[in-house]
Short mmCIF file of C-alpha atoms and ligand atoms in Angstrom, two decimals:
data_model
loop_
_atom_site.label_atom_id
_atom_site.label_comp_id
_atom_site.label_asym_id
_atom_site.label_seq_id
_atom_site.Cartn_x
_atom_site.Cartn_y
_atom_site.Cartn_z
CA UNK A 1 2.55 12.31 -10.83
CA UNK A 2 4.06 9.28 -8.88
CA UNK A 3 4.60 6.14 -10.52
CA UNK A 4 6.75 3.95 -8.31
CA UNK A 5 4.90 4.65 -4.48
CA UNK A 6 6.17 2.47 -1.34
CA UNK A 7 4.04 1.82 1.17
CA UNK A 8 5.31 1.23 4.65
CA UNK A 9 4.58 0.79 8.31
CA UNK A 10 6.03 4.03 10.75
CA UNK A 11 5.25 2.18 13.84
CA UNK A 12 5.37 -1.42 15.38
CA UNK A 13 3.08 -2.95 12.62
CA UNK A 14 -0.42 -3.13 11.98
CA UNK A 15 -0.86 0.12 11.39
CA UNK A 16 -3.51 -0.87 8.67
CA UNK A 17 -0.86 -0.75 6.03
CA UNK A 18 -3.30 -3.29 4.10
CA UNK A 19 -6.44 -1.27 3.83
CA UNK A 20 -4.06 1.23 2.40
CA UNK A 21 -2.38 -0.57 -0.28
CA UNK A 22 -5.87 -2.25 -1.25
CA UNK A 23 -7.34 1.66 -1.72
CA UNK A 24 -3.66 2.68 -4.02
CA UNK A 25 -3.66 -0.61 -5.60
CA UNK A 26 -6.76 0.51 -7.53
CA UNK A 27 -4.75 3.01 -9.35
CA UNK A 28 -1.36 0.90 -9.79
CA UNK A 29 -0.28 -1.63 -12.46
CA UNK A 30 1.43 -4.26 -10.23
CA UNK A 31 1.20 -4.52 -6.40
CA UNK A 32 4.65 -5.74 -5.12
CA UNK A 33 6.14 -7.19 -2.10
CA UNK A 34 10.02 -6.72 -1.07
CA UNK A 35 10.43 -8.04 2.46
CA UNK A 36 9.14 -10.24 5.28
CA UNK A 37 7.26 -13.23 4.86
CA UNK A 38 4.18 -14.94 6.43
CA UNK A 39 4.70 -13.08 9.64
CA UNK A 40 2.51 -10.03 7.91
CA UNK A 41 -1.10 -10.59 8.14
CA UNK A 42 -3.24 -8.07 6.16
CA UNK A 43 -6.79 -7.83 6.76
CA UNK A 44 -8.98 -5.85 3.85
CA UNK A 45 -12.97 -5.40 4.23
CA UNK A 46 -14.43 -5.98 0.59
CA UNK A 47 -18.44 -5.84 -0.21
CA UNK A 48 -18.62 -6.82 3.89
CA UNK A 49 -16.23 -9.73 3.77
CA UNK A 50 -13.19 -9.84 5.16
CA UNK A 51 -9.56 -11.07 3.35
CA UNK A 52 -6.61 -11.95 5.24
CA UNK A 53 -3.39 -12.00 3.25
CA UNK A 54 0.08 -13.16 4.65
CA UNK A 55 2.32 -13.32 1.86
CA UNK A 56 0.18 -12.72 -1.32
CA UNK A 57 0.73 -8.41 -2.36
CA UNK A 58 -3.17 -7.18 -2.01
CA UNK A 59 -3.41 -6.16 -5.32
CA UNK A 60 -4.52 -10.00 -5.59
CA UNK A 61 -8.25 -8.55 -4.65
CA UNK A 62 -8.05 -6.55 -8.14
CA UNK A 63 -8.57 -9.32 -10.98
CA UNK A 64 -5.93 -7.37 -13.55
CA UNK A 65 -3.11 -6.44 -11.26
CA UNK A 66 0.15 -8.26 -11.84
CA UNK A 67 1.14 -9.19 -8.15
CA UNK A 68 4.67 -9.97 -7.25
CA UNK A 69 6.61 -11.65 -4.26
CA UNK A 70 10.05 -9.54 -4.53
CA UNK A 71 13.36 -11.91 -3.62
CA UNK A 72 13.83 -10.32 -0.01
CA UNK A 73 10.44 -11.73 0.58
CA UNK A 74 11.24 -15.41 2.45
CA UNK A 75 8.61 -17.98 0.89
CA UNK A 76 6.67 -20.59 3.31
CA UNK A 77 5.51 -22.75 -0.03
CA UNK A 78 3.35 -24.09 2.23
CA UNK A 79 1.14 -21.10 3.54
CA UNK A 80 1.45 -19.56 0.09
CA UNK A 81 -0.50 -22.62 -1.67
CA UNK A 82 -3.02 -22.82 1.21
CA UNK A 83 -3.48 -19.18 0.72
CA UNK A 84 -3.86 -19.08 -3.10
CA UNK A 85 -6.39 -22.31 -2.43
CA UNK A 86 -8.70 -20.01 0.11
CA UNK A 87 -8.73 -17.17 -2.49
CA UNK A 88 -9.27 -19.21 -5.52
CA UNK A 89 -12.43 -20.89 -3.56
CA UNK A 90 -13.89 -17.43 -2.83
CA UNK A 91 -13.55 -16.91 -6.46
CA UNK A 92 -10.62 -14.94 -6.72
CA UNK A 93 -8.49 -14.83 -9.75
CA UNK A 94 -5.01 -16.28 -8.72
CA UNK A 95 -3.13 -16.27 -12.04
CA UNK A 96 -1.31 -12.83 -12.01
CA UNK A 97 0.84 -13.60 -8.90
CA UNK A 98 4.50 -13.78 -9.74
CA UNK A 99 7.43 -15.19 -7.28
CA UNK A 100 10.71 -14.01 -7.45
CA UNK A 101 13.07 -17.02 -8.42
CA UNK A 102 15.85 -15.44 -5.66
CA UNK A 103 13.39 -15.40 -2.88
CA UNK A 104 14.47 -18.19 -0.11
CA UNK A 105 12.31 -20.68 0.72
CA UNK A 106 11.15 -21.22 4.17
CA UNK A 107 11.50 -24.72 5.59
CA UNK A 108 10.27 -26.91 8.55
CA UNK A 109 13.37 -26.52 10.02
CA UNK A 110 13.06 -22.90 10.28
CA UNK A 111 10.39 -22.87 11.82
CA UNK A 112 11.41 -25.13 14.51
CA UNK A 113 14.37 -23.52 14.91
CA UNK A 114 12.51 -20.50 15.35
CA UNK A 115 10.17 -21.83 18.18
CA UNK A 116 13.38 -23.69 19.93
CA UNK A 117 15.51 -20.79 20.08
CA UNK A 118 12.30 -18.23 21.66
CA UNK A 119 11.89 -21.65 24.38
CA UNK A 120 16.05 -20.74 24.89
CA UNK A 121 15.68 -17.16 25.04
CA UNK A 122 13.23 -18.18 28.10
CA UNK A 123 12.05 -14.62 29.80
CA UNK A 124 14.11 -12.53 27.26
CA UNK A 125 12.48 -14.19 24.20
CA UNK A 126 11.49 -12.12 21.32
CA UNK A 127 7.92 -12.86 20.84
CA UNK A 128 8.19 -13.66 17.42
CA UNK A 129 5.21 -14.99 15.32
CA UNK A 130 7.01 -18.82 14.80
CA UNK A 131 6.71 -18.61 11.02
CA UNK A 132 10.83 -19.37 10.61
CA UNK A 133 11.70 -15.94 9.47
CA UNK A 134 14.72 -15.10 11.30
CA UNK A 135 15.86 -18.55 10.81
CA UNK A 136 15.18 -18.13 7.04
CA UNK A 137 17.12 -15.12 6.97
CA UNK A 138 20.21 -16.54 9.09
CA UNK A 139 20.62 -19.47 6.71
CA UNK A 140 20.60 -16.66 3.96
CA UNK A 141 23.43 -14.71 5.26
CA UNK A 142 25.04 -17.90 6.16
CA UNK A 143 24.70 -18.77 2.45
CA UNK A 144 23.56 -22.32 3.06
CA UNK A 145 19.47 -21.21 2.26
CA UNK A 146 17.55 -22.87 -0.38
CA UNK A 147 16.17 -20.38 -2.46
CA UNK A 148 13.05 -20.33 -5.36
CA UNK A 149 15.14 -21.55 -8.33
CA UNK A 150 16.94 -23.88 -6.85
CA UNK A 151 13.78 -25.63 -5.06
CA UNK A 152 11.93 -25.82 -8.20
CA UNK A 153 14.70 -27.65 -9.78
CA UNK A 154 14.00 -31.15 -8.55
CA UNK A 155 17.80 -32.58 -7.91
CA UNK A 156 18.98 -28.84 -6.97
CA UNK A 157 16.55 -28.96 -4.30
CA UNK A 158 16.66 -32.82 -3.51
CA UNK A 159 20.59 -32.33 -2.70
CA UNK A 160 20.51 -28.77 -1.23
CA UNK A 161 18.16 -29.77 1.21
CA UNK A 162 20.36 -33.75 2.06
CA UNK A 163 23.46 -31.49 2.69
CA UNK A 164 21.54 -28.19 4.72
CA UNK A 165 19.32 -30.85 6.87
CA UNK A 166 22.74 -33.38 7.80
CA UNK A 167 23.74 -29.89 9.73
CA UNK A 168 20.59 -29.22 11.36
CA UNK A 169 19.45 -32.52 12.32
CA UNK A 170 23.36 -32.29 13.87
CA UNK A 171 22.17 -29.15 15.94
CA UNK A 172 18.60 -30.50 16.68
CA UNK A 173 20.39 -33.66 18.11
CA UNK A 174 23.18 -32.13 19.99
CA UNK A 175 22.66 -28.58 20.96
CA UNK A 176 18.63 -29.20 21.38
CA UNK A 177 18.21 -32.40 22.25
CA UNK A 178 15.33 -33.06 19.82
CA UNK A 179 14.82 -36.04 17.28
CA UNK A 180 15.99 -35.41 13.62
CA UNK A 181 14.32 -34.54 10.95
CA UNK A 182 13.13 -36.97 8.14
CA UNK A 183 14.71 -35.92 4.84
CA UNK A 184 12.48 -38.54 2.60
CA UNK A 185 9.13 -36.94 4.02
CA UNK A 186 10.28 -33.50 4.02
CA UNK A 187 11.64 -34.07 0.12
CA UNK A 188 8.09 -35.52 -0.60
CA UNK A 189 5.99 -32.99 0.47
CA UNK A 190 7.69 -30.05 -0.45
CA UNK A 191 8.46 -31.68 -3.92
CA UNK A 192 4.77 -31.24 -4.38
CA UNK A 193 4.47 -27.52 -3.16
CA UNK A 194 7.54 -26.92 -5.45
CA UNK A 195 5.25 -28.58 -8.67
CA UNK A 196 2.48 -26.49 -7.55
CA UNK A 197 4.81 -23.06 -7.37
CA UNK A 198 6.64 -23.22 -10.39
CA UNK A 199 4.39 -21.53 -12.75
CA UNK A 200 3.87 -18.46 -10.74
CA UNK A 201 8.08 -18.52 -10.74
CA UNK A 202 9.77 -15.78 -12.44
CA UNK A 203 12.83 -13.09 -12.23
CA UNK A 204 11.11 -10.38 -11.09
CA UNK A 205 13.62 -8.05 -10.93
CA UNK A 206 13.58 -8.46 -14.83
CA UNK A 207 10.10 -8.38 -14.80
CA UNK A 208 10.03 -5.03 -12.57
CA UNK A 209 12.69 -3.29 -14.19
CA UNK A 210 10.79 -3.50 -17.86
CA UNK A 211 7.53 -2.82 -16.53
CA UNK A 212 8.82 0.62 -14.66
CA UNK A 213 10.65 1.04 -18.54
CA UNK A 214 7.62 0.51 -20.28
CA UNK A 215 5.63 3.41 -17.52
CA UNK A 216 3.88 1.39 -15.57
CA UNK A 217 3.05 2.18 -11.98
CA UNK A 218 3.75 0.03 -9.26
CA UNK A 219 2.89 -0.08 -6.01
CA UNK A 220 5.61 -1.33 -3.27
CA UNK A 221 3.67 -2.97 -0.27
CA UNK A 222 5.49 -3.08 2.92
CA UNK A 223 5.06 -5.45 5.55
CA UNK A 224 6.21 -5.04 9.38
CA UNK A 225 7.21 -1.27 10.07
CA UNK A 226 10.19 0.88 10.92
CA UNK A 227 10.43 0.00 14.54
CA UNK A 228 10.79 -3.68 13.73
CA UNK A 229 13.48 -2.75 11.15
CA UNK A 230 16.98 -4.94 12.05
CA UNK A 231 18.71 -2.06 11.95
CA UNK A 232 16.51 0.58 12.69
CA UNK A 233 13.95 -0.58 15.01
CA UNK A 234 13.92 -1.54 18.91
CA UNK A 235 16.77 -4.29 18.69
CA UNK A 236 16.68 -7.08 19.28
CA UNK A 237 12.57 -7.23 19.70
CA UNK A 238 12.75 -6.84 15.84
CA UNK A 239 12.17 -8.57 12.56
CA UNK A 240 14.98 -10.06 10.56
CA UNK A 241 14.33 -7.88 7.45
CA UNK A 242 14.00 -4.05 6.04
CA UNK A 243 10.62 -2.99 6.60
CA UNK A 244 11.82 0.57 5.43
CA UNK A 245 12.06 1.97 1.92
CA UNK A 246 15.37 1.65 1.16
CA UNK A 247 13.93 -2.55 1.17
CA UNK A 248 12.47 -2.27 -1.71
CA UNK A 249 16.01 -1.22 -3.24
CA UNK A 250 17.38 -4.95 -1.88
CA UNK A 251 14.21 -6.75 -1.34
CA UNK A 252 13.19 -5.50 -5.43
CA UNK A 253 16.25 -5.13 -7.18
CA UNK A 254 14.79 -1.38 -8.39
CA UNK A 255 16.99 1.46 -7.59
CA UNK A 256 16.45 4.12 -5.47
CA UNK A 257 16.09 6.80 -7.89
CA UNK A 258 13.21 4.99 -9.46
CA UNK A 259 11.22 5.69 -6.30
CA UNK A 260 8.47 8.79 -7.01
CA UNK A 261 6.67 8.81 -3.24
CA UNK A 262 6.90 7.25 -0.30
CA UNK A 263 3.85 6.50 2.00
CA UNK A 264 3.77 5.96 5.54
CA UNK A 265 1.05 4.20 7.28
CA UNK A 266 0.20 5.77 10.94
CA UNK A 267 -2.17 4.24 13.28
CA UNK A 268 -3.68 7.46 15.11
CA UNK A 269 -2.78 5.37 18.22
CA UNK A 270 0.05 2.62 18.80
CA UNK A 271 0.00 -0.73 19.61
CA UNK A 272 3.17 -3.27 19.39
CA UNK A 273 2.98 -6.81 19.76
CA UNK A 274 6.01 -9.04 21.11
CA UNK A 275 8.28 -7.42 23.61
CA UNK A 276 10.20 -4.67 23.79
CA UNK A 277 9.76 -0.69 24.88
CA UNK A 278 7.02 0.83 24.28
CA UNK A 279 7.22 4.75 25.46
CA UNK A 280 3.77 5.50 25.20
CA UNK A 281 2.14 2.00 25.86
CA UNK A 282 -1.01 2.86 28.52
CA UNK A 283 -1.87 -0.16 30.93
CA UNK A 284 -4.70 0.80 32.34
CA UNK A 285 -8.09 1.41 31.25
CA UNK A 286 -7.11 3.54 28.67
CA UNK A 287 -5.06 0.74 26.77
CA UNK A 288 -7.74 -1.73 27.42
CA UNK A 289 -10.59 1.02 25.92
CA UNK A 290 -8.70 1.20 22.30
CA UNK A 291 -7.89 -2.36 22.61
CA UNK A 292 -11.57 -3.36 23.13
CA UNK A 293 -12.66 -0.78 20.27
CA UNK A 294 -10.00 -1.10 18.14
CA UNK A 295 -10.20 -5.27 18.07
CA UNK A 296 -6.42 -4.83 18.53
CA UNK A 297 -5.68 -8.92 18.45
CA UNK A 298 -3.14 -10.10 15.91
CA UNK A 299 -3.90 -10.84 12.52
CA UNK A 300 -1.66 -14.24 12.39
CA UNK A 301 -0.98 -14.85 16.07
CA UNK A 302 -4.36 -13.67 17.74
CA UNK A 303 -2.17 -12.60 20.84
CA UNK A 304 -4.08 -9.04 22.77
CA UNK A 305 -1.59 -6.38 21.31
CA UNK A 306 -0.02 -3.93 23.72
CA UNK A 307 -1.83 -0.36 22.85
CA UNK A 308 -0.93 3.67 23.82
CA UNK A 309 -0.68 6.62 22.85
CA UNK A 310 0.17 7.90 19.33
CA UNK A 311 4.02 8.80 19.64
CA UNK A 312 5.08 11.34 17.09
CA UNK A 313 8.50 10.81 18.10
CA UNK A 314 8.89 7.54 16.49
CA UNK A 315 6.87 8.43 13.15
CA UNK A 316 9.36 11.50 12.33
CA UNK A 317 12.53 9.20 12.97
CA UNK A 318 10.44 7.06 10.50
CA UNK A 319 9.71 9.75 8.42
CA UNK A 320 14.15 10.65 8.32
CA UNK A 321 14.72 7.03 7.24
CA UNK A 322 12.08 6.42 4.44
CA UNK A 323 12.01 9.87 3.29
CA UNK A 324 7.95 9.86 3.85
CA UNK A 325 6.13 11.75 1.39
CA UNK A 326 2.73 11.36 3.14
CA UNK A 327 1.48 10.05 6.17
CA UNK A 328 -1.47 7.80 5.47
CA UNK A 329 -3.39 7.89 8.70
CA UNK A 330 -5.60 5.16 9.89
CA UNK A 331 -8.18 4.11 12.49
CA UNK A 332 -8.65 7.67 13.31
CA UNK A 333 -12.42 6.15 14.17
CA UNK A 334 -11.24 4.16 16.91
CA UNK A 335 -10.78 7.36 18.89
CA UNK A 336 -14.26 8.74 18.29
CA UNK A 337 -15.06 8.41 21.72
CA UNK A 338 -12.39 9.68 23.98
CA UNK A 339 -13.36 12.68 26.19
CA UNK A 340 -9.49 13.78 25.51
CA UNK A 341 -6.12 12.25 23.59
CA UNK A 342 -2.52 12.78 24.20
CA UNK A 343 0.30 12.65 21.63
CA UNK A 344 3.80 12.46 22.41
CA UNK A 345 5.77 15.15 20.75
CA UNK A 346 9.17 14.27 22.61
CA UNK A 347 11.08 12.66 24.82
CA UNK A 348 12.34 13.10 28.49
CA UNK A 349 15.81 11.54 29.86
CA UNK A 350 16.76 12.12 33.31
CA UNK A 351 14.79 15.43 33.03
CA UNK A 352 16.43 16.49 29.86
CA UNK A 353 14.69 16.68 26.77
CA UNK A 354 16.07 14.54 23.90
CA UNK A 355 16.05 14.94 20.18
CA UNK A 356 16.56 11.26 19.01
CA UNK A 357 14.96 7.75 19.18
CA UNK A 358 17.48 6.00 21.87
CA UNK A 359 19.51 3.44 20.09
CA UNK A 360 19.88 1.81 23.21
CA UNK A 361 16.74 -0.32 24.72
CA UNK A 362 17.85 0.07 28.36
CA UNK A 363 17.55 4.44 27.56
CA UNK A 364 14.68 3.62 25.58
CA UNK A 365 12.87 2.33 28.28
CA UNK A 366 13.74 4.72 30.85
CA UNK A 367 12.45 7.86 28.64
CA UNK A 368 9.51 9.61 29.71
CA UNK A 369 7.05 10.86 26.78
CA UNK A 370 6.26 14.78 26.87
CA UNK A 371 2.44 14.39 26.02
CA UNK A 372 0.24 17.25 24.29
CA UNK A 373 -3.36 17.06 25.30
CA UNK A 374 -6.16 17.01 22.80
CA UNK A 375 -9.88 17.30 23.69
CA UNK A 376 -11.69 14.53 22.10
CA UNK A 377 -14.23 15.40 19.26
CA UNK A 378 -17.00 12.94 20.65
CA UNK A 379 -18.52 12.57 17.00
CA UNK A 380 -18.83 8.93 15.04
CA UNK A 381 -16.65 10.01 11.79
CA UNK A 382 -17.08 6.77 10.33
CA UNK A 383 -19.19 8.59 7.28
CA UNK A 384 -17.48 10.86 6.90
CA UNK A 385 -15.30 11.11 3.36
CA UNK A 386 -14.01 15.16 2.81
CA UNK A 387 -11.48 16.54 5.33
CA UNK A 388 -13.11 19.81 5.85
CA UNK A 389 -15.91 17.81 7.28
CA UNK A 390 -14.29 16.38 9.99
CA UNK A 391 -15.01 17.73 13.64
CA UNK A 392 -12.30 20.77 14.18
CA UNK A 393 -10.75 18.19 16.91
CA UNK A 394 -9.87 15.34 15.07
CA UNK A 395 -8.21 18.45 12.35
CA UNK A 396 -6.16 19.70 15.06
CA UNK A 397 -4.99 16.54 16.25
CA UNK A 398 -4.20 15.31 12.46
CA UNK A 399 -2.52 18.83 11.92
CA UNK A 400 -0.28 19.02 14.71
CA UNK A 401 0.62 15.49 13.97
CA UNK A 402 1.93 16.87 10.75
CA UNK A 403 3.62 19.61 12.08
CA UNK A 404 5.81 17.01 14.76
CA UNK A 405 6.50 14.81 12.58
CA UNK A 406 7.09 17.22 9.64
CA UNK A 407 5.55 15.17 7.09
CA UNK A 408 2.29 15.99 5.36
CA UNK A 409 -0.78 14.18 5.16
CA UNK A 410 -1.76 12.06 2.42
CA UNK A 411 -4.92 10.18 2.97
CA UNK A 412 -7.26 9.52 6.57
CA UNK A 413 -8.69 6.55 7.33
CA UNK A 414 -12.00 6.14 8.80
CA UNK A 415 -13.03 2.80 8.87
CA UNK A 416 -12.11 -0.99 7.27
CA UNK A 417 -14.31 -0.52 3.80
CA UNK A 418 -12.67 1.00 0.96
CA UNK A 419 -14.89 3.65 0.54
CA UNK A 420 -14.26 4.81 4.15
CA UNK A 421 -11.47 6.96 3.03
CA UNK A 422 -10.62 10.61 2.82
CA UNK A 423 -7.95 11.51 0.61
CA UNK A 424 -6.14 14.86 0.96
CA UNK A 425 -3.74 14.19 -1.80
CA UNK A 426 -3.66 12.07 -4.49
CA UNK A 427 -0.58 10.37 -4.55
CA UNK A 428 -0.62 8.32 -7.51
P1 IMP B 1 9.29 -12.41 13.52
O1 IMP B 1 9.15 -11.47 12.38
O2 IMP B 1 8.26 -13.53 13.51
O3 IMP B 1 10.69 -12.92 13.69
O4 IMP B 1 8.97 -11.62 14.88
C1 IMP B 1 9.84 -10.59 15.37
C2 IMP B 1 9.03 -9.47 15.99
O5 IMP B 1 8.32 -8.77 14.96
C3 IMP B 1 7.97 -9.91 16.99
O6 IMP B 1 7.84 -8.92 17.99
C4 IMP B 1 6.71 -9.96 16.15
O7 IMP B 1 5.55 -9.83 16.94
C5 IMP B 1 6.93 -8.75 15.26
N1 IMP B 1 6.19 -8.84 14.00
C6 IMP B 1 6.51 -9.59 12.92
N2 IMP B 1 5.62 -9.39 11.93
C7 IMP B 1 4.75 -8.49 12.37
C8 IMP B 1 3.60 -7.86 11.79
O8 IMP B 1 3.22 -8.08 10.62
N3 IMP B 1 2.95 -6.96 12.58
C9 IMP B 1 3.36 -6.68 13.85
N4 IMP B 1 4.41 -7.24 14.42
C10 IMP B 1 5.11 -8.13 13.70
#
């Protein structure tokens, strides 16, 4: 039986990686984040209401679960508190969160910076969700980032943040031609968000490393997906972090032989949002149908999301990266009503077929999916909760999605409650 599990995205992102974490979160000790920051937006359906979660792991909706912000996650203090505030007024018991004390802390400036340099970019701009998370990230790897233990300690952070915003006020001034920012009122405010923080601070690669000692199971709660990966996904219409499962080895600080089963989330279509290629991307009435039935509008930005096709293709070079266990498939509903589906099993270049995800975007945009039809089962599936019971369609479809991508299937999704959940394999 698994007792470390990471959860992650196979796609462009909201593949309903959320819904999926809430259902294994039941069985885990500790829900954990490793990467990204408030650019994730989870949405879980409890008792009829509905949660949205940016940076908080969604064990937080289970009362005992110890839930943990790993130090490759990049803290907005800000969105954090207003979070805990929202779930603590809906009742929700906000005590068991822990914050890594080497996660970096994201700042006004990043923000800006974020928004200034997309205005640069002009035409070519990344679409990113303006939450400072590349900008976090750079001032990381540049080594001149504030991070958790140094911002609760008062004169660490009050002369961290005097030398780090003499530089960018420089760049604001001269390369953007903006006004500076004020260090007093920035000191002020986040002094208080650093007050309000510090409890929930901890080392939680301490914490993590007893707790898998002592048998506990955790659950490792990705954000993004593979195909916003800085390495691995569509470059540069990426994220700045490792949405893959080799994150949780830098973003956790637990090693990679302590991981028992890794679960990939796959939308039974695709959608993206930003820019970028997007092989099997369908606009035309098609796109708009799954858009319209799938409420495919983004969880923090609200922007329509580009939908398609499933594409296989990308989901087994996902599958090679994370080492996927089990393919956790979701929104399977959504295609309820489609006289027939396609699936992309491959790729076409210049009439050839090719074997790989293109590294490069200007190839990745020329390829031509090789689609497998599917007739459509016509059935609402939305009750239904054993896998033999689904329509022989939607089987075949979910089968030879197993066979392309050469993982196995782990659990189907049928709608946004909890209960609307078939599992094939218990993975905990
Ligand atoms: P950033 O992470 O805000 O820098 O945005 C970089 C790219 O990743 C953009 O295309 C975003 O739309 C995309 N992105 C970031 N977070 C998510 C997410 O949680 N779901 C889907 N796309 C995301």
């Amino acid at each position: 039986m698994a007792k470390i599990v990471v959860i992650i995205g196979s796609q462009w992102g909201d593949e309903g990686k959320g819904k999926i974490v809430d259902n294994l979160a039941e069985q885990a000790d500790i829900v954990a984040r490793f990467g990204g920051g408030a650019n994730a937006g989870h949405t879980i359906s409890l008792k009829g209401e509905e949660y949205k979660l940016r940076l908080i792991p969604s064990g937080i909706l289970y009362s005992e679960k110890l839930c943990v912000i790993g130090n490759g996650v990049v803290l907005d203090p800000q969105c954090i508190i207003e979070e805990m505030d929202a779930l603590k007024a809906r009742g929700l018991d906000i005590s068991n969160i822990r914050i890594s004390n080497r996660a970096h802390v994201v700042l006004p400036y990043h923000k800006l910076f974020d928004n200034l340099s997309e205005q640069l970019r002009g035409a070519k701009k990344i679409g990113t969700t303006g939450r400072g998370i590349s900008p976090c990230y750079i001032d990381r790897d540049d080594r001149i980032g504030i991070r958790v233990c140094d911002f609760i300690d008062k004169e660490e952070f009050a002369s961290r943040l005097k030398d780090v915003l003499a530089q960018k006020n420089l760049i604001l001034e001269k390369v953007y031609n903006q006004p500076p920012l004020d260090y007093e009122k920035i000191l002020r405010e986040y002094e208080g968000y650093a007050e309000r923080l510090k409890p929930y601070v901890c080392d939680t690669i301490a914490l993590l490393n007893e707790q898998i000692d002592a048998g506990k199971k955790i659950l490792f709660e990705g954000a993004q997906a593979t195909m916003l990966d800085i390495d691995y996904g569509t470059y540069p219409y990426v994220t700045a972090s490792h949405p893959v499962s080799g994150g949780v080895c830098v973003g956790a600080g637990v090693a990679p032989k302590k991981i028992d089963a890794v679960v990939g989330v796959v939308k039974a279509y695709c959608t993206r949002v930003g820019e970028g290629p997007f092989p099997t991307e369908q606009l035309n009435d098609i796109g708009e149908k799954i858009r319209a039935v799938g409420h495919e509008f983004g969880t923090v930005t609200g922007r329509p999301r580009r939908t398609g096709w499933l594409d296989a293709c990308i989901v087994k070079y996902a599958g090679q990266i994370s080492g996927i266990d089990y393919m956790a498939v979701t929104r399977l509903d959504i295609l309820d009503d489609f006289d027939e589906i396609k699936m992309c099993v491959g790729y076409k270049l210049n009439g050839e077929i090719i074997n790989e995800v293109p590294a490069s975007l200007k190839i990745f945009a020329q390829v031509e999916p090789i689609y497998e039809n599917f007739a459509g089962w016509k059935t609402d599936i939305s009750g239904i909760r054993e896998y033999e019971k689904l329509p022989a369609n939607a089987r075949k479809y979910l089968e030879r999605m197993s066979e392309v991508t050469r993982i196995d299937l782990g659990i189907v999704s049928v709608g946004p409650n909890r209960d609307q959940t078939i599992v094939v394999k218990n993975i905990f």
